[in-house]
Tab-separated table of C-alpha atoms in Angstrom:
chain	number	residue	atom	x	y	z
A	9	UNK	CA	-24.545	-18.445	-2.420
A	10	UNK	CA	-23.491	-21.097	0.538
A	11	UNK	CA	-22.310	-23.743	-0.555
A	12	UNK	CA	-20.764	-22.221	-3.959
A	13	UNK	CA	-17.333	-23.564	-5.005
A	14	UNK	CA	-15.461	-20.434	-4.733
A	15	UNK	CA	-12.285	-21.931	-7.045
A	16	UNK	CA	-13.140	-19.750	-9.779
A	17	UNK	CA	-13.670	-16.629	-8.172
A	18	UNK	CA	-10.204	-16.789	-6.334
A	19	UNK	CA	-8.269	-17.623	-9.631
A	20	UNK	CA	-10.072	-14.896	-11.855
A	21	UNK	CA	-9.146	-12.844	-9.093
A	22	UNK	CA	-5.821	-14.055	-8.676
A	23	UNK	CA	-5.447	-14.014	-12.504
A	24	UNK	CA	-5.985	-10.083	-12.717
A	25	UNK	CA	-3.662	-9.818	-9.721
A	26	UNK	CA	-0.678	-11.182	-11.669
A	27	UNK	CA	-1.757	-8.824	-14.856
A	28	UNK	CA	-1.411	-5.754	-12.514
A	29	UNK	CA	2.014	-6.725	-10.948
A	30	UNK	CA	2.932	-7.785	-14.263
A	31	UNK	CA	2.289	-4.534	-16.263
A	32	UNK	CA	3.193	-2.134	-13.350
A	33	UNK	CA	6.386	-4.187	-13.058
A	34	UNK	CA	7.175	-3.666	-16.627
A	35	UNK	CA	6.566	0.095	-16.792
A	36	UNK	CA	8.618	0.498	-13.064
A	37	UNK	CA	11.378	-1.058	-15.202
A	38	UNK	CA	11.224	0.706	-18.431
A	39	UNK	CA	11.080	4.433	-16.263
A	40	UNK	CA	13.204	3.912	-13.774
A	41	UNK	CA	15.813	2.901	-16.076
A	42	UNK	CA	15.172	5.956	-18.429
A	43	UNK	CA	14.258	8.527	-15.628
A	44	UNK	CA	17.780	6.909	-13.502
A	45	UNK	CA	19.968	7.064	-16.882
A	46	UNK	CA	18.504	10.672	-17.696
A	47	UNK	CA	19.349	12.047	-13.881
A	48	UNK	CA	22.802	10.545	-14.151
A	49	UNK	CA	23.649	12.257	-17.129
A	50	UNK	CA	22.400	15.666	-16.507
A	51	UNK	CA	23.704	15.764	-12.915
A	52	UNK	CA	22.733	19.355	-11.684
A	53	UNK	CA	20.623	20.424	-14.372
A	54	UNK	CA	16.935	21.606	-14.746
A	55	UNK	CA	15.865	17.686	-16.018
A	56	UNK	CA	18.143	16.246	-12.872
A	57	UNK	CA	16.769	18.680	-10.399
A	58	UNK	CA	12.862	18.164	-11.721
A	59	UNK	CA	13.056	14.289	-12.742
A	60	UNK	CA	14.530	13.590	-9.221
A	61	UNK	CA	11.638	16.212	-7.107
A	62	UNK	CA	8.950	14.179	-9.463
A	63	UNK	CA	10.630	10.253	-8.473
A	64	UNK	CA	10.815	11.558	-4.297
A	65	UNK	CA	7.257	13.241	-4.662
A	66	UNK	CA	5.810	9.856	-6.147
A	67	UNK	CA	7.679	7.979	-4.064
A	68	UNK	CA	6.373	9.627	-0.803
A	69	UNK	CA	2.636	9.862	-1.985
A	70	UNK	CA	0.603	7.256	-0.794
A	71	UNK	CA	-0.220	4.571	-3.241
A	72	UNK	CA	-4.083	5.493	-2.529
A	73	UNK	CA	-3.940	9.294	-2.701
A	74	UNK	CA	-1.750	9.141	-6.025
A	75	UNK	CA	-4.737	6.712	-7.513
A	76	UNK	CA	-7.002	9.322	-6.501
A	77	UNK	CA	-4.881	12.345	-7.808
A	78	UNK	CA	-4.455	9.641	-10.662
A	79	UNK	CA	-7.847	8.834	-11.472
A	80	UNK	CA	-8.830	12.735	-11.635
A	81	UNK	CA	-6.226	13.903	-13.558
A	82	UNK	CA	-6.955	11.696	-16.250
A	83	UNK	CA	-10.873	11.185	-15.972
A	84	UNK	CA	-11.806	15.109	-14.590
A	85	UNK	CA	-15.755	13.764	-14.829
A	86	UNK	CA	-15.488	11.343	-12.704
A	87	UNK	CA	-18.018	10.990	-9.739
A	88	UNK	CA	-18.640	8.784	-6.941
A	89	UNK	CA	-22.627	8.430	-6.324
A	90	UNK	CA	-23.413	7.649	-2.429
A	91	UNK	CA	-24.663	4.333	-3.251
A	92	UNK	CA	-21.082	3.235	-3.461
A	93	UNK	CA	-21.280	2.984	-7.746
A	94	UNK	CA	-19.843	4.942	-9.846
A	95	UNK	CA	-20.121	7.452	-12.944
A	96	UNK	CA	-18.132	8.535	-15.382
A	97	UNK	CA	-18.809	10.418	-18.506
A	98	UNK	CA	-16.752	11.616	-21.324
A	99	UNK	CA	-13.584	9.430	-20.619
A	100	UNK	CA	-12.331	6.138	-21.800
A	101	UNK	CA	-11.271	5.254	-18.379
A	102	UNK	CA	-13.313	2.834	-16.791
A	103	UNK	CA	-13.367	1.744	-13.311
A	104	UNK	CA	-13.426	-2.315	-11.760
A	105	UNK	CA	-12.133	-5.628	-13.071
A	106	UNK	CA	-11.708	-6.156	-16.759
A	107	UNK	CA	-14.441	-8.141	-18.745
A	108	UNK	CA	-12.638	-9.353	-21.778
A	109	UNK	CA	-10.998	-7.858	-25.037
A	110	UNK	CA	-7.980	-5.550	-24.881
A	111	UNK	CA	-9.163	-2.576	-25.475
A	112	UNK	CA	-11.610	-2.894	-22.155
A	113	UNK	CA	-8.371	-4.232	-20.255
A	114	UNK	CA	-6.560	-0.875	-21.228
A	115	UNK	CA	-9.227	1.079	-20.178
A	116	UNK	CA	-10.219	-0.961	-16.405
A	117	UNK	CA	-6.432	-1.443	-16.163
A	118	UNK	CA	-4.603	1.637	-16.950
A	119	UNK	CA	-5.292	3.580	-13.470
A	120	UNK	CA	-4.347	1.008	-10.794
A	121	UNK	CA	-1.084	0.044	-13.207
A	122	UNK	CA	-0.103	3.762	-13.683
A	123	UNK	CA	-0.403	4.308	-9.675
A	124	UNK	CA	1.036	1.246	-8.812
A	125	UNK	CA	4.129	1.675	-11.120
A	126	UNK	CA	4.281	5.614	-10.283
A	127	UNK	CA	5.606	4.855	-6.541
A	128	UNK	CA	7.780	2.155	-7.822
A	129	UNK	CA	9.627	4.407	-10.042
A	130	UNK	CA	10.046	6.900	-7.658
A	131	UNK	CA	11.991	4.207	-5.419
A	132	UNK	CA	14.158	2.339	-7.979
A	133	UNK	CA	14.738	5.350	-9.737
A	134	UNK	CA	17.236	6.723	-7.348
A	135	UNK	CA	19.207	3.459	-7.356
A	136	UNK	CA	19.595	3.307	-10.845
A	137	UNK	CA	20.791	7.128	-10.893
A	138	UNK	CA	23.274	6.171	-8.178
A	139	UNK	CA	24.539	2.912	-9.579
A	140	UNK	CA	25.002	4.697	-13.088
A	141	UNK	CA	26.513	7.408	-11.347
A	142	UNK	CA	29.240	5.249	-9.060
A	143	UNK	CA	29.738	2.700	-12.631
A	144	UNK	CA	30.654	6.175	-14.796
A	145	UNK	CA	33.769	6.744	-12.631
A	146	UNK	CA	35.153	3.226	-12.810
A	147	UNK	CA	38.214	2.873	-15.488
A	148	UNK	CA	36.663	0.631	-17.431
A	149	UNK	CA	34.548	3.589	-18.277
A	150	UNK	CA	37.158	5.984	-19.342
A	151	UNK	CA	39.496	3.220	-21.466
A	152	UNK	CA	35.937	2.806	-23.626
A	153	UNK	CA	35.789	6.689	-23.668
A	154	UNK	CA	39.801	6.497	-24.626
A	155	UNK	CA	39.214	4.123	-27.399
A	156	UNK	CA	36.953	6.406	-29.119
A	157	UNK	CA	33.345	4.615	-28.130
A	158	UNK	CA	30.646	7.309	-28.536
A	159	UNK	CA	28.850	8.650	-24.946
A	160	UNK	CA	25.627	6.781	-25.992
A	161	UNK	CA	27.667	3.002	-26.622
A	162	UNK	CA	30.005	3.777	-23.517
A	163	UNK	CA	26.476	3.733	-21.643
A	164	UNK	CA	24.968	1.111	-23.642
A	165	UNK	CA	27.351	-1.379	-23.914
A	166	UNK	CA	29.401	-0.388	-20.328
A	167	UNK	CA	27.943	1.633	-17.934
A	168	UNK	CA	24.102	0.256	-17.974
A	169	UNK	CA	24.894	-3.081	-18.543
A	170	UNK	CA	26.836	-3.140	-15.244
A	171	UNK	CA	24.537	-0.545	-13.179
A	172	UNK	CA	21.410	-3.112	-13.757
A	173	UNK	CA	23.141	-5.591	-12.118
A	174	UNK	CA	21.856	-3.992	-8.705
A	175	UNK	CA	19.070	-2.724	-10.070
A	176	UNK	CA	17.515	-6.057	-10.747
A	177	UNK	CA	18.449	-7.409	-7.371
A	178	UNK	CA	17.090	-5.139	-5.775
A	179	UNK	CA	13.514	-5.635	-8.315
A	180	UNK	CA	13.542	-9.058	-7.883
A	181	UNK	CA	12.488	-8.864	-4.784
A	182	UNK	CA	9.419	-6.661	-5.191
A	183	UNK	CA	8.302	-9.939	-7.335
A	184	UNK	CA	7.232	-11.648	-4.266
C-alpha cells in the first residue's frame, strides 16, 4: 500500500539473495574442484572426454533455459496455468521464496541453486583442470612422487593445494 515502509520487504528479499549466492557458491566450489581434479587425471579418457562436453554444455546454456530444462527434469508434473500461478503435483519441489523451516528451504531452494551453480561449474571447471594440469608437471611434483608419496597425497598435499591458488582468485570475484 502507499505509504508502506518497504525496509522489510527489501531485506527479506535481500536475505534470500545472499542464501542463493551462498549455496550455489558452495556447490560451484565443491564440483568444480572434483569435476577439474577428475578431468586432470583421466586426461583423454571416456570420464575426461564426457565430464569436460557436460562443464562446456552447462556452461554455454543459458542460466534461464537450464532452470527450465532444470525444473522439468526433476519435477516432470510441473505446469504453468495461464493465470501466471503455478501447479505441481507429485514432487517435493516447490516453486517461489521460502517460508520457514529447512525442509521447505530445500524444496523452494534447490532449483534456482542447482541452475545457478550448474553454469558456474561449467566455467571454473576448466580452470581448475588446467591449473592441476600445468601444477602436475612442476618438479616439486615429481620429487614428492620420488620420495614415495602415494598419487592421492601427491595431489592432496601438492598439486591441489597449489592449483586453488588461481582457482580462488579467480572465485572471489564472482562474490561481488
Amino acid at each position: 500500500s502507499p505509504g508502506a515502509p518497504i525496509g522489510p520487504w527489501v531485506w527479506r528479499a535481500a536475505q534470500i539473495t545472499f542464501e542463493l549466492v551462498g549455496s550455489a557458491l558452495l556447490l560451484v566450489i565443491i564440483g568444480s574442484v572434483v569435476i577439474g581434479t577428475i578431468t586432470a587425471q583421466r586426461r583423454r579418457f571416456h570420464a575426461d572426454f564426457t565430464l569436460r562436453s557436460l562443464a562446456y554444455l552447462g556452461a554455454s546454456v543459458p542460466t534461464f533455459l537450464l532452470g527450465d530444462l532444470v525444473l522439468h527434469a526433476l519435477n516432470p508434473h510441473f505446469t504453468e496455468r495461464v493465470g501466471g500461478g503455478f501447479t505441481s503435483t507429485g514432487s517435493w519441489l516447490a516453486v517461489g521464496p521460502p517460508t520457514g523451516g529447512l525442509e521447505n528451504w530445500f524444496q523452494h531452494m534447490t532449483l534456482p541453486v542447482v541452475t545457478l551453480a550448474l553454469s558456474f561449474i561449467g566455467i571454473y571447471s576448466r580452470y581448475v583442470r588446467s591449473s592441476i594440469m600445468s601444477t602436475l608437471g612442476q618438479p616439486y611434483v615429481t620429487v614428492a612422487r620420488g620420495k614415495g608419496l602415494s598419487e592421492r597425497q601427491v595431489l592432496v598435499r601438492h598439486v591441489l593445494r597449489n592449483s586453488l591458488i588461481p582457482f580462488t582468485s579467480l572465485l572471489s570475484l564472482e562474490i561481488g
